[in-house]
Coordinates of C-alpha atoms and ligand atoms in Angstrom, one line a residue:
M226 CA 114.8 2.2 150.5
K227 CA 115.3 4.9 147.9
L228 CA 112.0 6.3 148.5
P229 CA 111.0 9.5 150.4
F230 CA 109.4 9.5 153.8
H231 CA 106.1 10.1 152.3
L232 CA 105.9 7.9 149.5
R233 CA 107.1 4.9 152.1
L234 CA 104.2 6.4 154.1
L235 CA 101.9 6.1 150.8
G236 CA 103.0 2.4 150.3
R237 CA 102.0 1.7 153.5
I238 CA 98.8 3.2 153.3
L239 CA 97.8 1.5 150.4
Y240 CA 98.6 -1.7 151.3
R241 CA 96.7 -1.3 154.8
Q242 CA 93.6 -0.2 152.7
S243 CA 94.7 -3.7 150.6
T244 CA 93.9 -6.0 153.5
R245 CA 91.1 -3.9 154.9
E246 CA 89.7 -3.2 151.8
H247 CA 85.9 -4.6 152.9
E248 CA 86.1 -3.2 156.9
Q249 CA 84.8 0.1 157.4
G250 CA 86.9 2.5 158.4
A251 CA 89.9 0.7 157.9
L252 CA 91.6 4.1 157.3
G253 CA 89.8 5.6 160.3
P254 CA 90.0 9.3 160.4
M255 CA 92.0 9.7 156.6
C256 CA 88.2 9.6 155.4
D257 CA 88.1 14.1 156.7
L258 CA 91.6 15.0 155.4
C259 CA 91.8 17.5 152.3
P260 CA 93.0 15.5 149.5
H261 CA 93.5 18.8 147.4
T262 CA 92.4 16.9 143.9
E263 CA 91.4 19.8 142.4
A264 CA 94.9 21.8 142.9
L265 CA 97.0 18.0 142.2
K266 CA 95.7 17.7 138.8
D267 CA 97.9 16.9 136.3
S268 CA 100.3 18.4 138.1
A269 CA 104.0 17.5 137.3
E270 CA 104.8 16.6 141.0
L271 CA 101.6 14.5 140.9
R272 CA 102.8 12.1 137.8
I273 CA 106.6 12.1 139.0
Q274 CA 106.1 10.7 142.3
L275 CA 102.9 8.7 141.8
Q276 CA 105.9 7.0 138.9
K277 CA 108.2 6.5 141.8
L278 CA 105.9 5.3 143.9
L279 CA 104.5 2.1 140.8
L280 CA 108.7 1.2 140.9
F281 CA 108.5 0.3 144.1
I282 CA 104.7 -1.2 145.2
N283 CA 102.6 -4.3 144.0
K284 CA 100.5 -3.5 141.2
D285 CA 97.7 -5.4 142.7
I286 CA 97.1 -3.6 145.7
L287 CA 96.6 -0.3 144.0
P288 CA 92.9 1.3 143.8
D289 CA 91.8 3.5 140.7
R290 CA 93.1 5.8 140.3
L291 CA 91.1 9.2 141.2
Q292 CA 91.5 7.0 144.6
L293 CA 95.0 6.9 144.3
E294 CA 95.5 10.6 143.3
S295 CA 93.6 11.4 146.3
L296 CA 95.2 9.3 149.0
Y297 CA 98.9 10.8 147.9
G298 CA 97.0 14.6 148.2
K299 CA 95.9 13.3 151.7
S300 CA 98.9 11.7 153.1
S301 CA 101.4 14.2 151.7
C302 CA 100.1 17.2 152.1
N303 CA 98.4 16.4 155.8
C304 CA 101.8 14.6 157.1
F305 CA 104.0 15.5 159.5
A306 CA 108.1 15.1 160.1
I307 CA 108.9 13.1 162.7
H308 CA 112.6 14.1 164.4
D309 CA 114.4 12.5 167.1
L310 CA 115.2 14.4 170.2
D311 CA 117.9 16.5 168.2
L312 CA 115.8 17.7 166.0
K313 CA 116.8 15.0 162.9
D314 CA 114.1 14.4 160.1
I315 CA 113.6 10.2 160.9
G316 CA 110.6 10.1 159.0
V317 CA 106.9 11.2 158.4
G318 CA 103.7 10.6 160.1
L319 CA 99.8 11.2 159.7
Y320 CA 98.0 12.7 162.9
P321 CA 95.0 13.5 161.5
Q322 CA 93.7 15.7 164.6
A323 CA 96.9 17.6 164.7
A324 CA 96.9 18.0 160.9
M325 CA 93.3 20.5 161.3
I326 CA 96.2 23.1 162.9
N327 CA 96.7 25.6 160.8
H328 CA 99.8 27.4 159.5
S329 CA 102.0 30.8 160.7
C330 CA 105.7 30.6 160.4
K331 CA 105.7 32.8 163.7
S332 CA 104.3 29.9 165.2
N333 CA 103.0 30.0 169.0
C334 CA 103.0 26.0 169.0
V335 CA 105.6 23.2 168.4
S336 CA 105.5 19.6 167.3
T337 CA 107.8 17.2 169.3
F338 CA 108.1 13.3 169.5
R339 CA 108.0 10.4 172.0
G340 CA 109.1 7.8 169.5
T341 CA 106.2 8.1 167.2
K342 CA 103.8 9.5 169.6
L343 CA 103.4 13.7 168.9
Q344 CA 103.0 16.3 171.2
I345 CA 101.5 19.6 170.2
R346 CA 103.0 22.0 172.9
A347 CA 102.4 26.0 173.4
L348 CA 105.2 27.2 172.6
V349 CA 104.0 30.8 174.3
D350 CA 101.3 31.5 176.8
I351 CA 98.3 31.3 174.4
Q352 CA 94.9 32.6 175.4
P353 CA 91.3 31.2 175.1
G354 CA 89.6 31.6 171.7
E355 CA 93.4 32.9 170.0
E356 CA 93.9 30.2 166.9
I357 CA 97.1 27.4 167.6
C358 CA 99.1 28.0 164.3
Y359 CA 102.2 25.7 164.1
S360 CA 104.6 26.3 161.1
Y361 CA 105.1 23.4 158.2
T362 CA 108.1 24.6 157.2
E363 CA 111.8 26.6 158.4
K364 CA 110.9 29.2 160.5
G365 CA 114.8 30.7 160.1
N366 CA 113.9 31.1 155.6
I367 CA 113.9 34.3 154.5
T368 CA 110.5 34.6 152.9
R369 CA 110.6 34.0 149.1
E370 CA 111.9 30.2 150.4
R371 CA 109.4 29.8 153.0
R372 CA 106.7 30.7 150.5
D373 CA 108.0 28.3 147.4
V374 CA 107.8 25.7 150.3
L375 CA 104.2 27.0 151.4
S376 CA 103.2 26.4 147.8
K377 CA 102.8 22.9 148.4
Y378 CA 99.8 23.4 151.1
F379 CA 98.5 25.6 148.2
F380 CA 97.9 28.8 150.3
D381 CA 99.8 32.2 150.7
C382 CA 101.2 33.2 154.1
Q383 CA 100.2 36.5 155.3
C384 CA 101.9 36.0 159.5
P385 CA 103.4 39.2 161.1
Y386 CA 106.9 37.7 159.8
C387 CA 105.4 37.2 156.2
L388 CA 104.0 40.8 156.5
D389 CA 107.4 41.9 158.9
D390 CA 109.7 43.5 156.1
D391 CA 112.6 44.7 158.0
R392 CA 113.3 41.7 159.6
E393 CA 113.6 40.6 155.5
A394 CA 115.7 43.2 155.1
I395 CA 117.9 42.6 158.2
M396 CA 118.0 38.7 156.7
K397 CA 120.0 40.9 153.6
S398 CA 121.8 43.4 155.5
V399 CA 125.3 44.0 154.1
K400 CA 128.3 45.5 155.8
C401 CA 128.5 49.1 154.8
P402 CA 132.1 49.3 152.4
S403 CA 132.9 52.0 154.2
C404 CA 131.9 51.9 158.2
Q405 CA 130.9 48.3 158.5
A406 CA 127.6 49.5 160.0
Q407 CA 125.2 47.5 158.9
V408 CA 123.3 48.5 155.0
K409 CA 119.3 47.1 154.9
P410 CA 118.5 46.7 151.1
N411 CA 114.9 48.1 150.4
K412 CA 111.9 46.3 148.7
N413 CA 113.6 45.9 145.9
E414 CA 116.7 44.4 147.4
R415 CA 119.2 47.7 146.4
Y416 CA 121.4 48.9 149.0
E417 CA 120.9 52.7 148.6
K418 CA 122.4 54.4 151.5
C419 CA 124.8 53.5 155.3
S420 CA 122.6 55.3 157.6
S421 CA 125.7 55.7 160.0
C422 CA 128.1 57.1 157.7
G423 CA 126.0 58.6 154.6
F424 CA 127.7 56.4 152.2
S425 CA 125.5 55.4 148.8
D426 CA 128.2 54.5 146.1
F427 CA 126.9 50.7 145.9
T428 CA 128.2 50.1 142.4
A429 CA 127.4 47.0 140.1
E430 CA 130.9 45.6 140.7
F431 CA 129.1 45.4 144.4
Y432 CA 125.8 44.0 143.0
E433 CA 128.3 41.5 141.3
D434 CA 130.8 40.3 144.3
L435 CA 127.1 40.1 146.6
K436 CA 126.0 37.4 144.6
D437 CA 129.4 35.5 143.9
Y438 CA 129.2 35.5 148.1
V439 CA 125.3 34.9 148.3
Q440 CA 126.3 31.4 146.0
Y441 CA 129.3 31.1 147.7
A442 CA 127.3 30.5 150.9
D443 CA 124.9 28.4 149.4
D444 CA 128.1 26.0 148.0
V445 CA 129.3 25.6 151.1
M446 CA 126.7 24.9 153.2
H447 CA 127.7 21.5 154.3
K448 CA 131.4 22.8 154.5
P449 CA 130.7 25.6 156.8
R450 CA 133.8 25.7 158.5
N451 CA 136.1 28.0 156.6
C452 CA 134.4 30.1 154.6
L453 CA 132.8 31.9 157.7
V454 CA 136.2 34.0 158.1
E455 CA 134.9 34.8 153.9
L456 CA 131.7 36.1 154.2
D457 CA 132.3 38.3 157.6
K458 CA 134.3 40.2 154.1
I459 CA 131.2 41.6 153.1
L460 CA 128.1 40.2 154.9
H461 CA 126.3 41.2 158.1
P462 CA 126.4 38.7 160.7
D463 CA 123.2 38.8 160.8
N464 CA 122.5 38.2 157.0
I465 CA 120.8 35.0 157.3
H466 CA 123.4 33.3 155.2
V467 CA 125.6 33.9 157.3
V468 CA 123.0 32.7 160.1
R469 CA 123.0 29.0 157.9
I470 CA 126.7 28.7 157.8
L471 CA 127.0 29.2 161.1
V472 CA 124.5 26.8 161.8
G473 CA 126.6 23.9 160.4
A474 CA 129.6 25.3 161.8
F475 CA 128.1 25.3 165.1
A476 CA 126.9 21.3 164.8
A477 CA 130.9 20.4 162.8
A478 CA 132.6 22.3 166.5
V479 CA 130.5 20.1 168.3
K480 CA 130.7 17.0 166.7
L481 CA 134.4 17.3 166.4
Q482 CA 134.9 18.4 170.5
E483 CA 136.2 21.6 169.5
W484 CA 134.7 23.6 172.3
T485 CA 136.3 26.9 172.1
K486 CA 134.9 27.2 168.2
A487 CA 131.6 25.9 169.2
I488 CA 131.2 28.8 171.8
E489 CA 132.6 31.3 169.5
Y490 CA 129.9 30.1 167.1
G491 CA 127.4 29.6 169.6
K492 CA 127.3 32.8 170.6
R493 CA 127.1 34.5 167.7
L494 CA 124.0 31.7 166.7
D495 CA 122.4 32.7 170.0
R496 CA 121.6 35.9 168.5
A497 CA 120.4 35.6 165.5
Y498 CA 117.7 33.4 167.1
E499 CA 116.4 35.8 169.2
L500 CA 116.3 37.7 166.4
Y501 CA 114.5 35.3 163.8
L502 CA 112.7 32.5 166.0
P503 CA 109.5 32.6 168.3
P504 CA 110.2 32.5 171.4
N505 CA 111.0 29.0 173.1
E506 CA 111.8 27.6 170.3
P507 CA 113.4 23.8 170.8
D508 CA 116.7 24.9 168.6
T509 CA 117.4 28.2 171.1
G510 CA 116.8 25.0 173.8
L511 CA 119.4 22.9 172.4
L512 CA 121.6 25.3 170.9
Y513 CA 122.4 26.5 175.1
Y514 CA 121.9 22.5 176.0
K515 CA 125.2 22.1 173.8
M516 CA 126.7 25.6 174.5
G517 CA 126.3 24.2 178.7
K518 CA 128.6 20.9 177.8
A519 CA 130.8 22.5 176.0
Y520 CA 131.7 25.1 179.2
Y521 CA 131.5 22.3 181.3
H522 CA 134.3 20.3 179.0
L523 CA 136.4 23.7 179.2
G524 CA 136.3 23.8 182.8
D525 CA 133.9 27.0 182.6
S526 CA 131.4 25.9 185.1
E527 CA 129.6 28.9 185.9
N528 CA 128.9 29.4 182.2
A529 CA 127.8 25.7 182.2
L530 CA 125.2 26.4 184.5
I531 CA 123.7 29.6 183.2
S532 CA 123.6 27.9 179.8
L533 CA 122.1 24.7 180.8
R534 CA 119.6 26.6 183.3
K535 CA 118.2 28.0 180.0
A536 CA 118.2 25.1 178.2
K537 CA 116.1 23.2 180.7
K538 CA 113.4 26.5 181.2
L539 CA 113.5 25.8 177.3
L540 CA 113.2 21.7 177.1
C541 CA 110.8 22.1 179.4
V542 CA 108.1 24.2 177.4
A543 CA 108.7 22.6 174.3
Y544 CA 109.6 19.0 174.8
G545 CA 107.4 18.9 178.6
R546 CA 109.1 18.5 182.0
D547 CA 108.6 14.8 181.3
S548 CA 110.8 14.3 178.3
Q549 CA 114.0 12.1 178.3
L550 CA 115.6 15.6 177.4
V551 CA 115.3 17.6 179.8
D552 CA 115.9 14.5 182.2
Y553 CA 119.7 14.6 180.2
V554 CA 120.3 18.3 181.1
E555 CA 119.1 17.5 184.7
D556 CA 122.0 15.0 184.7
W557 CA 124.7 17.7 182.8
L558 CA 122.9 20.2 185.4
E559 CA 124.5 18.0 188.6
F560 CA 127.7 17.4 186.6
C561 CA 128.7 20.5 186.9
E562 CA 126.9 21.7 190.6
E563 CA 129.3 19.1 191.5
Ligands
LIG759 ZN1 104.6 33.9 157.0
LIG760 ZN1 128.7 53.0 156.4

């Protein structure tokens, strides 16, 4: 059980292969997947991962080293995270046809699941001949972090998000120490001048503080609630570190049924999602769904209805009109309309 999802998947593939050794096409369309053997060859990652797997697997079922490496490359570079209705990862699976879809951080489609059955759903209108792109990484992360994740797929992303310096600068924006307006950094992550009041005295001490705050934000990712107040002192509300803390704070407020807090954080997240996510993202639909429930618990059925209707519209796109999640939203809409 200590094996990560993608190694468990590989274990099952190896087992299936060993039991149907002589059956033609036992691994079906997996044969066509790209193994990335050249890129992975002699890499520390390959060595460590296979070592981990070998601790758990019966050596008798192992193919020769070359084939093992090829199966590792095929399964780890092409697998999809399977998530539940709340977008929590619950496993990985191989979907060879869907694995042909290329990546874009600004994707026009999304994967949703009915059990382990994968659906690729369009998030926006896609024209004939236009490429379908799916995001292999968190769209709301900064470019450096997205590149880190994407490096394991062996390409450099050149999507509109990756080329949008302004989006990146907003993610790293701070508050002007003099007038509190938003100040974005230049390409070298230096803050030059506040365009509202002209303040330009960003001292070494300012950068020291900033570094500490960002570190602090990363450290408290898992206990987000009190640190928002701290971060709000220097980081602009659009700063990505603040947004990440908000995601955690919102989830905690919902879990603890602190509905007023949930609404406060939810409204801020709504703005951040609009800034950083493509239209019709499941995350945004789920946010409205949860905010709708929070409004309902606060006795504000008017806002609950507005939120739940928005949720329904987005979730019909991302999950499909006939999904269980849309049924849930409809149940809540009925409660509120009564
Ligand atoms: Zn990109
Ligand atoms: Zn200023």
